[in-house]
């Protein structure tokens, strides 16, 4: 949906519009929330490990996610849950390549790969992937940025503090949102230095990635400050441990609350496992944002004086 406001209108919009450039298309970000559906093909992911490790089941799940309203499919072949060990590029590709071959030209929406390895990214991009979602923010494998440039891919720079195997030993972050903004700004600078165009970069504060439980809520509360970096924002609260409840149904409600909060704070993309449910939550949050914009327009833009035309006698 396009905003139709006069050019002179003064709007205090929470969410700026962007065009995210990929190799063969552009995604308009800001008019509505983009849903990135998660598809893990790992045996050990924290919420659905092993469920879609079979290529046929992963293929069927990707099709289902698109039908449920996903705008992007994000495939992960290496777990980044707390305490997880790193795997080699060969292992990651063994899990990933059969799925990508099955999915090639079968979806109408772009595919993203959750990886920090240049070797994995290059093979995935050759198989039709459009976006690299780097959980490390270009800190694990500097060569990854060059691969993104060569393929004109989109890039998500996620903020990670430490490494998954060390997160349990980390203390609280001092001033989390300031630290995240500083680190993401440095990650963007690294990407731009290699030649990645600004229009290809999305930033993610990395909820759960080395942050203490209570600090994730603080990050959501101050998420609007990331807009100062002038890049589209992605947020991934789905099924994170700081939302954990004993019952899976309660987890979905908790995730929906966090998704709604993130959208109202300016997030352009939400990365979620339960696409149908979070699409519904996002639609309502988008309506609230539009109402906010229209309300600001009504109160800050002078209305033209109405002139009455005399009735003919």
PDB file of C-alpha atoms in Angstrom:
ATOM      1  CA  UNK A   1       0.000   0.000   0.000  1.00  0.00           C
ATOM      2  CA  UNK A   2       1.403   3.380  -0.987  1.00  0.00           C
ATOM      3  CA  UNK A   3       1.170   6.418   1.262  1.00  0.00           C
ATOM      4  CA  UNK A   4      -0.664   9.211  -0.610  1.00  0.00           C
ATOM      5  CA  UNK A   5       0.199  12.361   1.298  1.00  0.00           C
ATOM      6  CA  UNK A   6       0.779  15.847  -0.135  1.00  0.00           C
ATOM      7  CA  UNK A   7       4.420  16.791  -0.501  1.00  0.00           C
ATOM      8  CA  UNK A   8       4.021  19.615   2.000  1.00  0.00           C
ATOM      9  CA  UNK A   9       2.710  17.305   4.739  1.00  0.00           C
ATOM     10  CA  UNK A  10       4.838  17.075   7.864  1.00  0.00           C
ATOM     11  CA  UNK A  11       4.847  13.441   8.982  1.00  0.00           C
ATOM     12  CA  UNK A  12       6.693  12.063  11.970  1.00  0.00           C
ATOM     13  CA  UNK A  13       6.832   8.556  10.553  1.00  0.00           C
ATOM     14  CA  UNK A  14       8.391   5.888  12.759  1.00  0.00           C
ATOM     15  CA  UNK A  15       9.362   3.784   9.750  1.00  0.00           C
ATOM     16  CA  UNK A  16      11.130   5.271   6.750  1.00  0.00           C
ATOM     17  CA  UNK A  17      10.606   3.754   3.310  1.00  0.00           C
ATOM     18  CA  UNK A  18      13.522   2.068   1.547  1.00  0.00           C
ATOM     19  CA  UNK A  19      14.113   0.050  -1.600  1.00  0.00           C
ATOM     20  CA  UNK A  20      16.217  -3.033  -0.841  1.00  0.00           C
ATOM     21  CA  UNK A  21      18.151  -3.888  -3.988  1.00  0.00           C
ATOM     22  CA  UNK A  22      18.798  -7.544  -4.754  1.00  0.00           C
ATOM     23  CA  UNK A  23      20.356  -8.988  -7.915  1.00  0.00           C
ATOM     24  CA  UNK A  24      17.170  -9.319  -9.945  1.00  0.00           C
ATOM     25  CA  UNK A  25      14.537  -7.370  -7.996  1.00  0.00           C
ATOM     26  CA  UNK A  26      13.850  -4.653  -5.461  1.00  0.00           C
ATOM     27  CA  UNK A  27      11.847  -5.034  -2.272  1.00  0.00           C
ATOM     28  CA  UNK A  28       9.956  -1.985  -1.054  1.00  0.00           C
ATOM     29  CA  UNK A  29      10.373  -1.732   2.696  1.00  0.00           C
ATOM     30  CA  UNK A  30       8.248   0.436   4.960  1.00  0.00           C
ATOM     31  CA  UNK A  31       4.727   0.397   3.506  1.00  0.00           C
ATOM     32  CA  UNK A  32       4.088  -2.907   5.236  1.00  0.00           C
ATOM     33  CA  UNK A  33       6.157  -5.277   7.337  1.00  0.00           C
ATOM     34  CA  UNK A  34       8.114  -7.895   5.404  1.00  0.00           C
ATOM     35  CA  UNK A  35       7.905 -11.397   6.869  1.00  0.00           C
ATOM     36  CA  UNK A  36      11.041 -13.526   6.674  1.00  0.00           C
ATOM     37  CA  UNK A  37      10.116 -17.147   7.316  1.00  0.00           C
ATOM     38  CA  UNK A  38      12.712 -19.329   9.035  1.00  0.00           C
ATOM     39  CA  UNK A  39      13.597 -22.750   7.620  1.00  0.00           C
ATOM     40  CA  UNK A  40      16.288 -24.582   9.601  1.00  0.00           C
ATOM     41  CA  UNK A  41      17.875 -27.616   7.944  1.00  0.00           C
ATOM     42  CA  UNK A  42      20.063 -28.381  10.944  1.00  0.00           C
ATOM     43  CA  UNK A  43      19.898 -31.317  13.366  1.00  0.00           C
ATOM     44  CA  UNK A  44      20.407 -29.102  16.429  1.00  0.00           C
ATOM     45  CA  UNK A  45      18.594 -25.760  16.120  1.00  0.00           C
ATOM     46  CA  UNK A  46      17.051 -24.641  19.403  1.00  0.00           C
ATOM     47  CA  UNK A  47      13.391 -24.782  18.322  1.00  0.00           C
ATOM     48  CA  UNK A  48      13.026 -27.119  15.347  1.00  0.00           C
ATOM     49  CA  UNK A  49      16.315 -29.015  15.089  1.00  0.00           C
ATOM     50  CA  UNK A  50      16.072 -32.025  12.800  1.00  0.00           C
ATOM     51  CA  UNK A  51      12.479 -31.364  11.743  1.00  0.00           C
ATOM     52  CA  UNK A  52      13.400 -30.236   8.226  1.00  0.00           C
ATOM     53  CA  UNK A  53      16.829 -31.817   7.736  1.00  0.00           C
ATOM     54  CA  UNK A  54      15.386 -34.069   5.014  1.00  0.00           C
ATOM     55  CA  UNK A  55      15.472 -32.171   1.661  1.00  0.00           C
ATOM     56  CA  UNK A  56      11.944 -33.265   0.699  1.00  0.00           C
ATOM     57  CA  UNK A  57      10.477 -32.054   3.987  1.00  0.00           C
ATOM     58  CA  UNK A  58      12.480 -28.811   3.751  1.00  0.00           C
ATOM     59  CA  UNK A  59      11.171 -28.233   0.211  1.00  0.00           C
ATOM     60  CA  UNK A  60       7.577 -28.801   1.319  1.00  0.00           C
ATOM     61  CA  UNK A  61       8.038 -26.475   4.286  1.00  0.00           C
ATOM     62  CA  UNK A  62       9.432 -23.683   2.098  1.00  0.00           C
ATOM     63  CA  UNK A  63       6.416 -23.912  -0.200  1.00  0.00           C
ATOM     64  CA  UNK A  64       4.141 -23.864   2.844  1.00  0.00           C
ATOM     65  CA  UNK A  65       5.843 -20.777   4.285  1.00  0.00           C
ATOM     66  CA  UNK A  66       5.303 -18.889   1.040  1.00  0.00           C
ATOM     67  CA  UNK A  67       1.646 -19.909   0.992  1.00  0.00           C
ATOM     68  CA  UNK A  68       1.266 -18.715   4.592  1.00  0.00           C
ATOM     69  CA  UNK A  69       2.434 -15.213   3.665  1.00  0.00           C
ATOM     70  CA  UNK A  70       6.232 -15.194   3.903  1.00  0.00           C
ATOM     71  CA  UNK A  71       7.915 -12.547   1.742  1.00  0.00           C
ATOM     72  CA  UNK A  72      11.384 -14.128   2.114  1.00  0.00           C
ATOM     73  CA  UNK A  73      12.548 -17.618   3.114  1.00  0.00           C
ATOM     74  CA  UNK A  74      15.665 -17.677   5.324  1.00  0.00           C
ATOM     75  CA  UNK A  75      17.425 -21.052   5.333  1.00  0.00           C
ATOM     76  CA  UNK A  76      19.940 -21.932   8.030  1.00  0.00           C
ATOM     77  CA  UNK A  77      22.270 -24.945   7.902  1.00  0.00           C
ATOM     78  CA  UNK A  78      24.327 -24.194  11.026  1.00  0.00           C
ATOM     79  CA  UNK A  79      22.864 -23.608  14.459  1.00  0.00           C
ATOM     80  CA  UNK A  80      23.771 -20.435  16.348  1.00  0.00           C
ATOM     81  CA  UNK A  81      21.941 -21.368  19.544  1.00  0.00           C
ATOM     82  CA  UNK A  82      23.824 -20.664  22.802  1.00  0.00           C
ATOM     83  CA  UNK A  83      26.602 -23.183  23.347  1.00  0.00           C
ATOM     84  CA  UNK A  84      26.493 -24.574  19.800  1.00  0.00           C
ATOM     85  CA  UNK A  85      29.748 -25.650  18.142  1.00  0.00           C
ATOM     86  CA  UNK A  86      30.827 -24.380  14.736  1.00  0.00           C
ATOM     87  CA  UNK A  87      30.643 -26.712  11.727  1.00  0.00           C
ATOM     88  CA  UNK A  88      32.780 -26.768   8.598  1.00  0.00           C
ATOM     89  CA  UNK A  89      31.699 -25.306   5.280  1.00  0.00           C
ATOM     90  CA  UNK A  90      31.547 -28.837   3.848  1.00  0.00           C
ATOM     91  CA  UNK A  91      29.038 -29.931   6.486  1.00  0.00           C
ATOM     92  CA  UNK A  92      26.969 -26.798   6.009  1.00  0.00           C
ATOM     93  CA  UNK A  93      26.897 -27.290   2.235  1.00  0.00           C
ATOM     94  CA  UNK A  94      25.938 -30.958   2.566  1.00  0.00           C
ATOM     95  CA  UNK A  95      22.826 -29.844   4.431  1.00  0.00           C
ATOM     96  CA  UNK A  96      22.087 -26.848   2.256  1.00  0.00           C
ATOM     97  CA  UNK A  97      22.793 -27.704  -1.387  1.00  0.00           C
ATOM     98  CA  UNK A  98      20.180 -30.482  -1.831  1.00  0.00           C
ATOM     99  CA  UNK A  99      17.481 -28.159  -0.516  1.00  0.00           C
ATOM    100  CA  UNK A 100      18.531 -25.241  -2.722  1.00  0.00           C
ATOM    101  CA  UNK A 101      18.609 -27.469  -5.798  1.00  0.00           C
ATOM    102  CA  UNK A 102      15.041 -28.595  -5.083  1.00  0.00           C
ATOM    103  CA  UNK A 103      13.870 -25.014  -4.507  1.00  0.00           C
ATOM    104  CA  UNK A 104      15.552 -23.413  -7.522  1.00  0.00           C
ATOM    105  CA  UNK A 105      12.896 -21.580  -9.568  1.00  0.00           C
ATOM    106  CA  UNK A 106      10.103 -23.061  -7.414  1.00  0.00           C
ATOM    107  CA  UNK A 107       9.375 -19.985  -5.278  1.00  0.00           C
ATOM    108  CA  UNK A 108       8.169 -16.554  -6.298  1.00  0.00           C
ATOM    109  CA  UNK A 109       9.817 -14.953  -3.250  1.00  0.00           C
ATOM    110  CA  UNK A 110      13.572 -14.509  -2.632  1.00  0.00           C
ATOM    111  CA  UNK A 111      15.646 -16.962  -0.621  1.00  0.00           C
ATOM    112  CA  UNK A 112      18.072 -15.840   2.084  1.00  0.00           C
ATOM    113  CA  UNK A 113      20.854 -17.943   3.571  1.00  0.00           C
ATOM    114  CA  UNK A 114      21.854 -17.608   7.218  1.00  0.00           C
ATOM    115  CA  UNK A 115      25.625 -18.019   7.028  1.00  0.00           C
ATOM    116  CA  UNK A 116      28.885 -16.254   7.833  1.00  0.00           C
ATOM    117  CA  UNK A 117      31.075 -18.360   5.523  1.00  0.00           C
ATOM    118  CA  UNK A 118      32.169 -16.974   2.151  1.00  0.00           C
ATOM    119  CA  UNK A 119      32.432 -20.452   0.634  1.00  0.00           C
ATOM    120  CA  UNK A 120      28.868 -21.342   1.619  1.00  0.00           C
ATOM    121  CA  UNK A 121      27.526 -17.973   0.476  1.00  0.00           C
ATOM    122  CA  UNK A 122      29.148 -18.270  -2.943  1.00  0.00           C
ATOM    123  CA  UNK A 123      27.672 -21.711  -3.649  1.00  0.00           C
ATOM    124  CA  UNK A 124      24.252 -20.620  -2.387  1.00  0.00           C
ATOM    125  CA  UNK A 125      24.241 -17.528  -4.588  1.00  0.00           C
ATOM    126  CA  UNK A 126      25.138 -19.691  -7.591  1.00  0.00           C
ATOM    127  CA  UNK A 127      22.001 -21.733  -6.823  1.00  0.00           C
ATOM    128  CA  UNK A 128      19.682 -18.752  -6.917  1.00  0.00           C
ATOM    129  CA  UNK A 129      19.859 -17.307  -3.405  1.00  0.00           C
ATOM    130  CA  UNK A 130      19.339 -13.521  -3.307  1.00  0.00           C
ATOM    131  CA  UNK A 131      20.268 -12.524   0.274  1.00  0.00           C
ATOM    132  CA  UNK A 132      23.057 -13.373   2.702  1.00  0.00           C
ATOM    133  CA  UNK A 133      22.033 -13.055   6.339  1.00  0.00           C
ATOM    134  CA  UNK A 134      25.355 -12.887   8.188  1.00  0.00           C
ATOM    135  CA  UNK A 135      24.855 -13.584  11.918  1.00  0.00           C
ATOM    136  CA  UNK A 136      28.350 -12.253  12.671  1.00  0.00           C
ATOM    137  CA  UNK A 137      28.090  -8.833  11.010  1.00  0.00           C
ATOM    138  CA  UNK A 138      31.176  -9.534   8.840  1.00  0.00           C
ATOM    139  CA  UNK A 139      33.358 -10.336  11.863  1.00  0.00           C
ATOM    140  CA  UNK A 140      33.896 -14.089  11.299  1.00  0.00           C
ATOM    141  CA  UNK A 141      34.826 -14.214   7.600  1.00  0.00           C
ATOM    142  CA  UNK A 142      35.863 -10.913   5.978  1.00  0.00           C
ATOM    143  CA  UNK A 143      35.824 -12.573   2.520  1.00  0.00           C
ATOM    144  CA  UNK A 144      32.054 -12.845   2.715  1.00  0.00           C
ATOM    145  CA  UNK A 145      31.613  -9.186   1.752  1.00  0.00           C
ATOM    146  CA  UNK A 146      33.500  -9.708  -1.511  1.00  0.00           C
ATOM    147  CA  UNK A 147      31.181 -12.563  -2.450  1.00  0.00           C
ATOM    148  CA  UNK A 148      28.163 -10.337  -1.828  1.00  0.00           C
ATOM    149  CA  UNK A 149      29.658  -7.668  -4.117  1.00  0.00           C
ATOM    150  CA  UNK A 150      30.387 -10.155  -6.902  1.00  0.00           C
ATOM    151  CA  UNK A 151      26.792 -11.400  -6.942  1.00  0.00           C
ATOM    152  CA  UNK A 152      24.968  -8.102  -6.287  1.00  0.00           C
ATOM    153  CA  UNK A 153      23.244  -9.805  -3.361  1.00  0.00           C
ATOM    154  CA  UNK A 154      21.343  -8.303  -0.482  1.00  0.00           C
ATOM    155  CA  UNK A 155      23.076  -8.393   2.901  1.00  0.00           C
ATOM    156  CA  UNK A 156      21.756  -8.516   6.449  1.00  0.00           C
ATOM    157  CA  UNK A 157      24.293  -7.422   9.053  1.00  0.00           C
ATOM    158  CA  UNK A 158      23.336  -9.003  12.379  1.00  0.00           C
ATOM    159  CA  UNK A 159      24.862  -7.862  15.653  1.00  0.00           C
ATOM    160  CA  UNK A 160      26.571 -10.673  17.534  1.00  0.00           C
ATOM    161  CA  UNK A 161      28.433 -10.275  20.794  1.00  0.00           C
ATOM    162  CA  UNK A 162      31.125 -12.901  21.280  1.00  0.00           C
ATOM    163  CA  UNK A 163      30.442 -16.371  19.895  1.00  0.00           C
ATOM    164  CA  UNK A 164      27.676 -18.886  20.671  1.00  0.00           C
ATOM    165  CA  UNK A 165      30.081 -21.136  22.551  1.00  0.00           C
ATOM    166  CA  UNK A 166      31.047 -18.254  24.899  1.00  0.00           C
ATOM    167  CA  UNK A 167      27.702 -16.490  25.416  1.00  0.00           C
ATOM    168  CA  UNK A 168      27.016 -18.157  28.767  1.00  0.00           C
ATOM    169  CA  UNK A 169      30.204 -16.595  30.160  1.00  0.00           C
ATOM    170  CA  UNK A 170      29.478 -13.039  29.034  1.00  0.00           C
ATOM    171  CA  UNK A 171      28.330 -10.421  31.504  1.00  0.00           C
ATOM    172  CA  UNK A 172      25.649  -7.791  30.822  1.00  0.00           C
ATOM    173  CA  UNK A 173      26.276  -5.249  28.064  1.00  0.00           C
ATOM    174  CA  UNK A 174      26.835  -1.713  29.303  1.00  0.00           C
ATOM    175  CA  UNK A 175      24.385   0.581  27.456  1.00  0.00           C
ATOM    176  CA  UNK A 176      23.192  -2.096  24.994  1.00  0.00           C
ATOM    177  CA  UNK A 177      21.593   0.053  22.302  1.00  0.00           C
ATOM    178  CA  UNK A 178      24.582   2.416  22.095  1.00  0.00           C
ATOM    179  CA  UNK A 179      26.982  -0.533  21.823  1.00  0.00           C
ATOM    180  CA  UNK A 180      24.826  -2.183  19.151  1.00  0.00           C
ATOM    181  CA  UNK A 181      24.593   1.011  17.115  1.00  0.00           C
ATOM    182  CA  UNK A 182      28.339   1.530  17.287  1.00  0.00           C
ATOM    183  CA  UNK A 183      29.084  -2.050  16.218  1.00  0.00           C
ATOM    184  CA  UNK A 184      26.499  -2.059  13.422  1.00  0.00           C
ATOM    185  CA  UNK A 185      27.837   1.248  12.129  1.00  0.00           C
ATOM    186  CA  UNK A 186      31.303  -0.328  12.010  1.00  0.00           C
ATOM    187  CA  UNK A 187      29.876  -3.383  10.188  1.00  0.00           C
ATOM    188  CA  UNK A 188      28.222  -1.134   7.603  1.00  0.00           C
ATOM    189  CA  UNK A 189      31.534   0.696   7.132  1.00  0.00           C
ATOM    190  CA  UNK A 190      33.294  -2.626   6.508  1.00  0.00           C
ATOM    191  CA  UNK A 191      30.696  -3.580   3.932  1.00  0.00           C
ATOM    192  CA  UNK A 192      30.808  -0.202   2.184  1.00  0.00           C
ATOM    193  CA  UNK A 193      34.622  -0.230   2.129  1.00  0.00           C
ATOM    194  CA  UNK A 194      34.575  -3.472   0.120  1.00  0.00           C
ATOM    195  CA  UNK A 195      32.079  -2.002  -2.336  1.00  0.00           C
ATOM    196  CA  UNK A 196      28.644  -3.116  -1.128  1.00  0.00           C
ATOM    197  CA  UNK A 197      26.113  -0.456  -2.057  1.00  0.00           C
ATOM    198  CA  UNK A 198      24.172   1.159   0.767  1.00  0.00           C
ATOM    199  CA  UNK A 199      20.890   0.114  -0.857  1.00  0.00           C
ATOM    200  CA  UNK A 200      21.778  -3.574  -0.394  1.00  0.00           C
ATOM    201  CA  UNK A 201      22.297  -3.463   3.387  1.00  0.00           C
ATOM    202  CA  UNK A 202      19.815  -4.241   6.171  1.00  0.00           C
ATOM    203  CA  UNK A 203      20.788  -4.124   9.858  1.00  0.00           C
ATOM    204  CA  UNK A 204      19.645  -6.376  12.724  1.00  0.00           C
ATOM    205  CA  UNK A 205      20.278  -5.710  16.451  1.00  0.00           C
ATOM    206  CA  UNK A 206      20.688  -9.450  17.062  1.00  0.00           C
ATOM    207  CA  UNK A 207      18.245 -10.211  19.857  1.00  0.00           C
ATOM    208  CA  UNK A 208      19.701 -13.024  21.944  1.00  0.00           C
ATOM    209  CA  UNK A 209      23.073 -13.028  20.208  1.00  0.00           C
ATOM    210  CA  UNK A 210      25.228 -12.630  23.296  1.00  0.00           C
ATOM    211  CA  UNK A 211      22.784 -10.382  25.164  1.00  0.00           C
ATOM    212  CA  UNK A 212      21.525 -11.204  28.632  1.00  0.00           C
ATOM    213  CA  UNK A 213      17.843 -12.100  28.900  1.00  0.00           C
ATOM    214  CA  UNK A 214      16.626  -8.859  30.463  1.00  0.00           C
ATOM    215  CA  UNK A 215      18.581  -6.720  27.986  1.00  0.00           C
ATOM    216  CA  UNK A 216      16.622  -7.980  24.980  1.00  0.00           C
ATOM    217  CA  UNK A 217      13.497  -6.218  26.222  1.00  0.00           C
ATOM    218  CA  UNK A 218      15.506  -3.038  26.664  1.00  0.00           C
ATOM    219  CA  UNK A 219      16.773  -3.340  23.080  1.00  0.00           C
ATOM    220  CA  UNK A 220      13.199  -3.663  21.821  1.00  0.00           C
ATOM    221  CA  UNK A 221      12.167  -0.657  23.883  1.00  0.00           C
ATOM    222  CA  UNK A 222      14.882   1.498  22.289  1.00  0.00           C
ATOM    223  CA  UNK A 223      14.844  -0.084  18.843  1.00  0.00           C
ATOM    224  CA  UNK A 224      13.643   3.163  17.246  1.00  0.00           C
ATOM    225  CA  UNK A 225      17.098   4.624  17.847  1.00  0.00           C
ATOM    226  CA  UNK A 226      18.547   2.338  15.173  1.00  0.00           C
ATOM    227  CA  UNK A 227      16.775   4.519  12.593  1.00  0.00           C
ATOM    228  CA  UNK A 228      19.617   7.005  13.068  1.00  0.00           C
ATOM    229  CA  UNK A 229      21.866   4.628  11.082  1.00  0.00           C
ATOM    230  CA  UNK A 230      19.595   5.188   8.049  1.00  0.00           C
ATOM    231  CA  UNK A 231      19.255   1.552   7.010  1.00  0.00           C
ATOM    232  CA  UNK A 232      16.280  -0.787   6.952  1.00  0.00           C
ATOM    233  CA  UNK A 233      15.927  -2.730  10.205  1.00  0.00           C
ATOM    234  CA  UNK A 234      15.279  -6.435  10.667  1.00  0.00           C
ATOM    235  CA  UNK A 235      14.419  -7.982  14.028  1.00  0.00           C
ATOM    236  CA  UNK A 236      14.269 -11.660  14.977  1.00  0.00           C
ATOM    237  CA  UNK A 237      12.530 -12.208  18.320  1.00  0.00           C
ATOM    238  CA  UNK A 238      10.885 -15.469  17.279  1.00  0.00           C
ATOM    239  CA  UNK A 239      11.128 -18.228  19.904  1.00  0.00           C
ATOM    240  CA  UNK A 240      14.106 -16.568  21.597  1.00  0.00           C
ATOM    241  CA  UNK A 241      14.905 -17.675  25.119  1.00  0.00           C
ATOM    242  CA  UNK A 242      13.988 -14.311  26.674  1.00  0.00           C
ATOM    243  CA  UNK A 243      10.389 -14.996  25.590  1.00  0.00           C
ATOM    244  CA  UNK A 244      10.392 -18.624  26.752  1.00  0.00           C
ATOM    245  CA  UNK A 245       7.240 -20.141  28.224  1.00  0.00           C
ATOM    246  CA  UNK A 246       6.640 -23.803  29.080  1.00  0.00           C
ATOM    247  CA  UNK A 247       3.861 -24.162  26.506  1.00  0.00           C
ATOM    248  CA  UNK A 248       4.536 -23.706  22.734  1.00  0.00           C
ATOM    249  CA  UNK A 249       1.228 -21.887  22.298  1.00  0.00           C
ATOM    250  CA  UNK A 250       2.250 -19.361  24.936  1.00  0.00           C
ATOM    251  CA  UNK A 251       5.567 -18.956  23.124  1.00  0.00           C
ATOM    252  CA  UNK A 252       3.707 -17.954  19.970  1.00  0.00           C
ATOM    253  CA  UNK A 253       1.726 -15.332  21.868  1.00  0.00           C
ATOM    254  CA  UNK A 254       4.938 -14.005  23.427  1.00  0.00           C
ATOM    255  CA  UNK A 255       6.595 -13.839  20.017  1.00  0.00           C
ATOM    256  CA  UNK A 256       3.577 -12.005  18.578  1.00  0.00           C
ATOM    257  CA  UNK A 257       3.887  -9.394  21.333  1.00  0.00           C
ATOM    258  CA  UNK A 258       7.593  -8.894  20.607  1.00  0.00           C
ATOM    259  CA  UNK A 259       6.955  -8.739  16.849  1.00  0.00           C
ATOM    260  CA  UNK A 260       4.290  -6.087  17.357  1.00  0.00           C
ATOM    261  CA  UNK A 261       6.570  -4.038  19.619  1.00  0.00           C
ATOM    262  CA  UNK A 262       9.391  -4.260  17.074  1.00  0.00           C
ATOM    263  CA  UNK A 263       7.162  -3.089  14.217  1.00  0.00           C
ATOM    264  CA  UNK A 264       5.795  -0.154  16.201  1.00  0.00           C
ATOM    265  CA  UNK A 265       9.405   0.821  16.967  1.00  0.00           C
ATOM    266  CA  UNK A 266      10.305   0.929  13.263  1.00  0.00           C
ATOM    267  CA  UNK A 267      11.296  -2.567  12.167  1.00  0.00           C
ATOM    268  CA  UNK A 268      10.909  -3.205   8.433  1.00  0.00           C
ATOM    269  CA  UNK A 269      11.415  -6.990   8.463  1.00  0.00           C
ATOM    270  CA  UNK A 270      10.624  -9.579  11.116  1.00  0.00           C
ATOM    271  CA  UNK A 271      12.295 -12.985  11.031  1.00  0.00           C
ATOM    272  CA  UNK A 272       9.855 -15.580  12.385  1.00  0.00           C
ATOM    273  CA  UNK A 273       9.102 -19.310  12.501  1.00  0.00           C
ATOM    274  CA  UNK A 274       5.291 -19.090  12.689  1.00  0.00           C
ATOM    275  CA  UNK A 275       4.546 -17.153   9.532  1.00  0.00           C
ATOM    276  CA  UNK A 276       0.739 -17.330   9.450  1.00  0.00           C
ATOM    277  CA  UNK A 277       0.325 -16.135  13.042  1.00  0.00           C
ATOM    278  CA  UNK A 278       2.975 -13.406  12.788  1.00  0.00           C
ATOM    279  CA  UNK A 279       1.562 -12.184   9.471  1.00  0.00           C
ATOM    280  CA  UNK A 280      -1.716 -11.514  11.294  1.00  0.00           C
ATOM    281  CA  UNK A 281       0.089  -9.681  14.115  1.00  0.00           C
ATOM    282  CA  UNK A 282       2.148  -7.658  11.632  1.00  0.00           C
ATOM    283  CA  UNK A 283      -0.931  -6.608   9.663  1.00  0.00           C
ATOM    284  CA  UNK A 284      -2.488  -5.072  12.786  1.00  0.00           C
ATOM    285  CA  UNK A 285       0.775  -3.360  13.765  1.00  0.00           C
ATOM    286  CA  UNK A 286       1.019  -1.930  10.233  1.00  0.00           C
ATOM    287  CA  UNK A 287      -2.502  -0.534  10.531  1.00  0.00           C
ATOM    288  CA  UNK A 288      -1.518   1.157  13.791  1.00  0.00           C
ATOM    289  CA  UNK A 289       1.524   2.730  12.107  1.00  0.00           C
ATOM    290  CA  UNK A 290      -0.638   3.999   9.263  1.00  0.00           C
ATOM    291  CA  UNK A 291      -3.137   5.410  11.727  1.00  0.00           C
ATOM    292  CA  UNK A 292      -0.300   7.121  13.559  1.00  0.00           C
ATOM    293  CA  UNK A 293       0.930   8.691  10.330  1.00  0.00           C
ATOM    294  CA  UNK A 294      -2.551   9.847   9.347  1.00  0.00           C
ATOM    295  CA  UNK A 295      -3.149  11.268  12.829  1.00  0.00           C
ATOM    296  CA  UNK A 296       0.097  13.233  12.624  1.00  0.00           C
ATOM    297  CA  UNK A 297      -0.919  14.499   9.209  1.00  0.00           C
ATOM    298  CA  UNK A 298      -4.320  15.592  10.522  1.00  0.00           C
ATOM    299  CA  UNK A 299      -2.875  17.509  13.471  1.00  0.00           C
ATOM    300  CA  UNK A 300       0.199  19.068  11.825  1.00  0.00           C
ATOM    301  CA  UNK A 301      -0.950  19.919   8.307  1.00  0.00           C
ATOM    302  CA  UNK A 302      -3.287  22.883   7.905  1.00  0.00           C
ATOM    303  CA  UNK A 303      -6.484  21.955   6.127  1.00  0.00           C
ATOM    304  CA  UNK A 304      -7.519  24.176   3.194  1.00  0.00           C
ATOM    305  CA  UNK A 305     -10.297  26.636   3.945  1.00  0.00           C
ATOM    306  CA  UNK A 306     -13.607  25.343   2.648  1.00  0.00           C
ATOM    307  CA  UNK A 307     -15.398  27.733   0.304  1.00  0.00           C
ATOM    308  CA  UNK A 308     -19.126  27.417  -0.109  1.00  0.00           C
ATOM    309  CA  UNK A 309     -20.587  27.957  -3.550  1.00  0.00           C
ATOM    310  CA  UNK A 310     -23.934  29.801  -3.379  1.00  0.00           C
ATOM    311  CA  UNK A 311     -26.863  27.788  -4.582  1.00  0.00           C
ATOM    312  CA  UNK A 312     -28.368  29.020  -7.831  1.00  0.00           C
ATOM    313  CA  UNK A 313     -31.707  30.777  -7.352  1.00  0.00           C
TER     314      UNK A 313
END
